[in-house]
Amino acid sequence: MKKAKIRLCVNQALGEGQTVPLSREQAHYLFSVMRLREGGAVLVFNGRDGEWRARVVQAGRRDGHLQVELRTADQQDPPDLWLLFAPIKKARTDFIVEKATELGAARILPVQTEFTNAERVRRDRLQAHAVEAAEQCNGTFVPEVCALQKLDNLLSAWPGNRQLMFCDEALAGRSSALAGGLAKAPWAILIGPEGGFSDTERLHLSRLPVSHPVSLGPRILRADTAAVAALTVWQQALGDWQ
Ligand code: SAH
């Protein structure tokens, strides 16, 4: 049998014989965009139960049902890695969420720093980007996108066991790579805004015992590039690429 290619993230629990009702958007995507018909196969996941093959049992214009048949992949969670970043322009923020999902972050936390321009982020829209990225990259996990919060507040209540890879543009060009022999997850990566970090923030961060100031090379990267570079470096050194 030809392998189903269409992947869909759903909310329902998944198991053999389970019926999955489709939302209006999902029905539109499967039946109008992808032209799937009754009997057609689709791969589904919910972020917890792995990936399953399901069949369309009813295809309507605004709704429909799938029936789950068999498990096609085990659940695969990323390492316990958070990505903290200061939101930038819309398209670049979308890019960061998409790439963090593909590269394997467990949680995405937009933070407001002193020099952050964005006052608010559309959390639901960013979460939808994470879902789409997981569907596209064969993932079975969708990172949670948190509401925008102040970096100061987050640091004040920082969990003592979570190491922080503090990407500091002031270290550009210095040899300050992620050191060897570090503890594995839980970790977090912190990327600043276009305006960089303030002196107060640097002070606050230098007092945090779990903070590791890191350079991402001799050039100053844009925040979206820095996020991808930092996730790559971390995954290679301490994550699930080994
Ligand atoms: N306006 C700042 C640059 C900010 S770049 C300046 O001109 O100095 C946005 C963010 O990307 C930074 O806050 C930092 O977290 C990260 N970043 C960019 N280049 C970096 C580098 N070479 N080393 C470490 N972090 C970097």
Tab-separated table of C-alpha atoms and ligand atoms in Angstrom:
chain	number	residue	atom	x	y	z
A	1	MET	CA	0.000	0.000	0.000
A	2	LYS	CA	1.252	3.487	-0.819
A	3	LYS	CA	2.400	5.359	2.254
A	4	ALA	CA	0.190	8.287	3.280
A	5	LYS	CA	2.071	11.560	2.975
A	6	ILE	CA	-0.354	14.061	4.413
A	7	ARG	CA	0.349	14.727	8.093
A	8	LEU	CA	-2.112	16.320	10.468
A	9	CYS	CA	-1.779	17.378	14.093
A	10	VAL	CA	-4.968	16.659	16.077
A	11	ASN	CA	-6.042	17.091	19.699
A	12	GLN	CA	-7.705	13.744	20.326
A	13	ALA	CA	-6.101	10.768	22.024
A	14	LEU	CA	-4.850	8.324	19.384
A	15	GLY	CA	-5.205	4.556	19.444
A	16	GLU	CA	-6.335	1.714	17.205
A	17	GLY	CA	-9.959	2.129	16.099
A	18	GLN	CA	-10.246	5.635	17.539
A	19	THR	CA	-12.486	8.064	15.682
A	20	VAL	CA	-11.073	11.539	15.089
A	21	PRO	CA	-13.580	14.316	14.298
A	22	LEU	CA	-12.150	17.028	12.067
A	23	SER	CA	-12.431	20.766	12.612
A	24	ARG	CA	-13.657	22.996	9.836
A	25	GLU	CA	-10.095	24.062	8.993
A	26	GLN	CA	-8.826	20.491	8.978
A	27	ALA	CA	-11.708	19.351	6.736
A	28	HIS	CA	-10.994	22.242	4.373
A	29	TYR	CA	-7.300	21.374	4.259
A	30	LEU	CA	-7.797	17.634	3.693
A	31	PHE	CA	-10.750	17.659	1.311
A	32	SER	CA	-10.557	20.980	-0.554
A	33	VAL	CA	-6.820	21.674	-0.587
A	34	MET	CA	-5.351	18.141	-0.626
A	35	ARG	CA	-8.373	16.636	-2.440
A	36	LEU	CA	-8.482	13.618	-0.152
A	37	ARG	CA	-11.604	11.416	-0.455
A	38	GLU	CA	-13.312	8.805	1.706
A	39	GLY	CA	-10.947	5.844	2.067
A	40	GLY	CA	-7.879	8.076	1.664
A	41	ALA	CA	-5.040	7.756	4.165
A	42	VAL	CA	-3.520	10.452	6.360
A	43	LEU	CA	-0.892	10.397	9.117
A	44	VAL	CA	-1.954	11.922	12.418
A	45	PHE	CA	-0.171	12.834	15.656
A	46	ASN	CA	-1.173	14.754	18.767
A	47	GLY	CA	2.165	15.523	20.405
A	48	ARG	CA	1.846	12.636	22.884
A	49	ASP	CA	0.921	9.324	21.277
A	50	GLY	CA	3.342	8.996	18.363
A	51	GLU	CA	2.262	8.933	14.718
A	52	TRP	CA	-0.677	6.884	13.395
A	53	ARG	CA	-2.156	6.073	10.027
A	54	ALA	CA	-5.805	7.008	9.772
A	55	ARG	CA	-8.431	6.720	7.058
A	56	VAL	CA	-11.090	9.156	6.000
A	57	VAL	CA	-14.487	7.627	6.827
A	58	GLN	CA	-16.534	10.726	6.157
A	59	ALA	CA	-15.567	13.770	4.115
A	60	GLY	CA	-17.827	16.807	4.306
A	61	ARG	CA	-17.345	20.387	3.217
A	62	ARG	CA	-17.093	21.669	6.753
A	63	ASP	CA	-16.412	18.577	8.800
A	64	GLY	CA	-15.442	14.941	8.595
A	65	HIS	CA	-14.119	11.929	10.470
A	66	LEU	CA	-11.013	9.840	10.429
A	67	GLN	CA	-10.565	6.379	11.834
A	68	VAL	CA	-7.187	5.511	13.324
A	69	GLU	CA	-5.686	2.249	12.028
A	70	LEU	CA	-2.135	1.593	13.176
A	71	ARG	CA	0.863	3.238	14.730
A	72	THR	CA	3.509	4.267	12.215
A	73	ALA	CA	6.078	5.913	14.523
A	74	ASP	CA	6.830	6.168	18.232
A	75	GLN	CA	6.454	9.430	20.075
A	76	GLN	CA	9.718	11.372	19.899
A	77	ASP	CA	10.178	14.285	22.254
A	78	PRO	CA	12.999	16.810	21.894
A	79	PRO	CA	15.469	17.419	24.744
A	80	ASP	CA	14.157	19.668	27.533
A	81	LEU	CA	15.397	22.827	25.845
A	82	TRP	CA	13.656	26.200	26.001
A	83	LEU	CA	14.218	28.960	23.491
A	84	LEU	CA	13.890	32.478	24.912
A	85	PHE	CA	13.941	35.218	22.311
A	86	ALA	CA	12.920	38.846	22.044
A	87	PRO	CA	10.265	39.105	19.310
A	88	ILE	CA	11.226	41.042	16.207
A	89	LYS	CA	9.336	41.760	12.984
A	90	LYS	CA	6.433	39.447	12.244
A	91	ALA	CA	7.962	37.376	9.449
A	92	ARG	CA	11.244	36.961	11.328
A	93	THR	CA	9.449	35.938	14.518
A	94	ASP	CA	7.458	33.363	12.522
A	95	PHE	CA	10.747	32.095	11.131
A	96	ILE	CA	12.222	31.666	14.626
A	97	VAL	CA	9.208	29.635	15.802
A	98	GLU	CA	9.285	27.459	12.691
A	99	LYS	CA	13.032	26.783	12.939
A	100	ALA	CA	12.934	26.158	16.697
A	101	THR	CA	10.286	23.478	16.076
A	102	GLU	CA	12.316	21.857	13.297
A	103	LEU	CA	15.571	21.977	15.245
A	104	GLY	CA	13.995	20.499	18.381
A	105	ALA	CA	13.071	22.972	21.114
A	106	ALA	CA	10.628	21.802	23.773
A	107	ARG	CA	9.232	25.229	24.634
A	108	ILE	CA	9.320	28.643	22.997
A	109	LEU	CA	9.200	31.703	25.243
A	110	PRO	CA	8.981	35.178	23.709
A	111	VAL	CA	10.517	37.636	26.176
A	112	GLN	CA	10.318	41.375	26.474
A	113	THR	CA	13.711	42.923	27.133
A	114	GLU	CA	14.629	46.568	27.636
A	115	PHE	CA	15.345	47.104	23.948
A	116	THR	CA	12.520	44.947	22.568
A	117	ASN	CA	10.276	46.762	20.123
A	118	ALA	CA	7.329	44.368	20.053
A	119	GLU	CA	4.719	45.114	22.715
A	120	ARG	CA	2.687	42.011	22.056
A	121	VAL	CA	2.809	38.799	20.088
A	122	ARG	CA	-0.032	36.764	18.622
A	123	ARG	CA	0.529	33.648	20.660
A	124	ASP	CA	-2.170	31.644	18.830
A	125	ARG	CA	-0.689	32.488	15.442
A	126	LEU	CA	2.808	31.507	16.561
A	127	GLN	CA	1.447	28.262	18.029
A	128	ALA	CA	-0.186	27.509	14.664
A	129	HIS	CA	3.218	28.007	13.020
A	130	ALA	CA	4.747	25.484	15.416
A	131	VAL	CA	1.991	22.974	14.549
A	132	GLU	CA	2.573	23.471	10.818
A	133	ALA	CA	6.324	23.085	11.230
A	134	ALA	CA	5.858	19.833	13.171
A	135	GLU	CA	3.494	18.511	10.472
A	136	GLN	CA	6.007	19.323	7.782
A	137	CYS	CA	9.193	18.026	9.477
A	138	ASN	CA	7.858	14.567	10.388
A	139	GLY	CA	7.798	15.570	14.029
A	140	THR	CA	5.491	14.032	16.614
A	141	PHE	CA	6.014	16.820	19.155
A	142	VAL	CA	4.778	20.411	19.069
A	143	PRO	CA	6.622	22.903	21.298
A	144	GLU	CA	4.392	25.072	23.435
A	145	VAL	CA	4.591	28.775	22.543
A	146	CYS	CA	4.183	30.815	25.741
A	147	ALA	CA	2.717	34.287	26.125
A	148	LEU	CA	5.108	37.239	25.985
A	149	GLN	CA	6.650	37.892	29.410
A	150	LYS	CA	9.254	40.230	30.834
A	151	LEU	CA	12.768	38.798	30.817
A	152	ASP	CA	13.364	40.254	34.288
A	153	ASN	CA	10.390	38.394	35.765
A	154	LEU	CA	11.445	35.163	34.146
A	155	LEU	CA	15.018	35.490	35.444
A	156	SER	CA	13.848	36.369	38.966
A	157	ALA	CA	12.013	33.053	39.210
A	158	TRP	CA	14.545	31.080	37.182
A	159	PRO	CA	14.567	27.313	37.953
A	160	GLY	CA	17.933	26.617	39.609
A	161	ASN	CA	18.533	23.382	37.716
A	162	ARG	CA	18.045	24.844	34.217
A	163	GLN	CA	21.292	25.941	32.550
A	164	LEU	CA	21.111	29.049	30.390
A	165	MET	CA	23.075	29.554	27.174
A	166	PHE	CA	23.227	33.328	27.142
A	167	CYS	CA	24.087	34.443	23.603
A	168	ASP	CA	25.836	37.735	24.207
A	169	GLU	CA	26.722	39.867	21.191
A	170	ALA	CA	29.303	41.677	23.370
A	171	LEU	CA	31.336	38.465	23.192
A	172	ALA	CA	31.392	38.399	19.364
A	173	GLY	CA	34.908	37.604	18.243
A	174	ARG	CA	36.038	36.319	21.636
A	175	SER	CA	36.601	32.643	22.145
A	176	SER	CA	33.630	31.881	24.268
A	177	ALA	CA	32.058	28.782	22.785
A	178	LEU	CA	29.767	26.416	24.636
A	179	ALA	CA	32.247	24.601	26.898
A	180	GLY	CA	32.647	20.829	26.914
A	181	GLY	CA	31.665	18.668	29.883
A	182	LEU	CA	28.475	20.593	30.636
A	183	ALA	CA	25.371	19.056	32.153
A	184	LYS	CA	22.730	17.884	29.680
A	185	ALA	CA	19.116	19.119	29.692
A	186	PRO	CA	17.292	20.957	31.180
A	187	TRP	CA	18.662	23.981	29.344
A	188	ALA	CA	17.498	27.240	27.803
A	189	ILE	CA	18.911	29.471	25.070
A	190	LEU	CA	18.542	33.247	25.292
A	191	ILE	CA	18.628	35.447	22.183
A	192	GLY	CA	18.331	39.207	22.482
A	193	PRO	CA	16.540	41.767	20.307
A	194	GLU	CA	17.950	43.812	17.422
A	195	GLY	CA	19.043	46.412	19.967
A	196	GLY	CA	21.004	43.860	22.004
A	197	PHE	CA	21.024	43.545	25.809
A	198	SER	CA	21.187	46.446	28.260
A	199	ASP	CA	23.900	46.748	30.930
A	200	THR	CA	21.330	46.013	33.641
A	201	GLU	CA	20.265	42.842	31.874
A	202	ARG	CA	23.900	41.753	31.479
A	203	LEU	CA	24.423	42.321	35.202
A	204	HIS	CA	21.302	40.365	36.079
A	205	LEU	CA	22.412	37.533	33.805
A	206	SER	CA	25.971	37.480	35.135
A	207	ARG	CA	24.605	36.958	38.656
A	208	LEU	CA	22.624	33.906	37.636
A	209	PRO	CA	24.762	30.884	38.640
A	210	VAL	CA	23.422	28.750	35.768
A	211	SER	CA	24.144	31.338	33.073
A	212	HIS	CA	26.781	30.505	30.444
A	213	PRO	CA	27.688	33.534	28.305
A	214	VAL	CA	28.418	32.323	24.802
A	215	SER	CA	29.725	33.876	21.582
A	216	LEU	CA	28.289	32.858	18.223
A	217	GLY	CA	31.396	33.790	16.270
A	218	PRO	CA	33.141	36.975	15.174
A	219	ARG	CA	30.209	38.546	13.311
A	220	ILE	CA	27.046	40.085	14.757
A	221	LEU	CA	24.128	37.948	13.613
A	222	ARG	CA	20.551	39.048	13.199
A	223	ALA	CA	18.368	37.652	15.960
A	224	ASP	CA	16.697	35.075	13.685
A	225	THR	CA	20.073	33.834	12.409
A	226	ALA	CA	21.395	33.788	15.978
A	227	ALA	CA	18.448	31.622	17.110
A	228	VAL	CA	19.110	29.036	14.396
A	229	ALA	CA	22.881	29.074	15.042
A	230	ALA	CA	22.476	28.716	18.812
A	231	LEU	CA	19.963	25.854	18.506
A	232	THR	CA	22.330	24.095	16.098
A	233	VAL	CA	25.376	24.511	18.333
A	234	TRP	CA	23.448	23.354	21.406
A	235	GLN	CA	21.894	20.332	19.679
A	236	GLN	CA	25.288	19.294	18.369
A	237	ALA	CA	27.028	19.649	21.755
A	238	LEU	CA	24.358	18.553	24.232
A	239	GLY	CA	21.181	17.583	22.406
A	240	ASP	CA	19.731	14.754	20.359
A	241	TRP	CA	21.958	14.997	17.293
A	242	GLN	CA	24.593	12.715	18.766
B	1	SAH	N1	22.409	45.533	18.168
B	1	SAH	C1	23.338	44.573	18.653
B	1	SAH	C2	23.145	43.220	17.960
B	1	SAH	C3	22.005	42.408	18.436
B	1	SAH	S1	21.916	40.926	17.533
B	1	SAH	C4	24.740	45.051	18.358
B	1	SAH	O1	24.927	45.723	17.360
B	1	SAH	O2	25.635	44.716	19.123
B	1	SAH	C5	20.552	40.105	18.281
B	1	SAH	C6	20.916	38.990	19.229
B	1	SAH	O3	21.531	37.917	18.547
B	1	SAH	C7	21.875	39.354	20.333
B	1	SAH	O4	21.266	39.987	21.433
B	1	SAH	C8	22.466	38.009	20.709
B	1	SAH	O5	21.609	37.285	21.583
B	1	SAH	C9	22.511	37.299	19.377
B	1	SAH	N2	23.825	37.434	18.709
B	1	SAH	C10	24.056	37.968	17.480
B	1	SAH	N3	25.365	37.866	17.149
B	1	SAH	C11	25.974	37.225	18.177
B	1	SAH	C12	27.318	36.785	18.414
B	1	SAH	N4	28.284	36.967	17.525
B	1	SAH	N5	27.565	36.154	19.586
B	1	SAH	C13	26.589	35.942	20.497
B	1	SAH	N6	25.311	36.323	20.326
B	1	SAH	C14	24.985	36.944	19.171
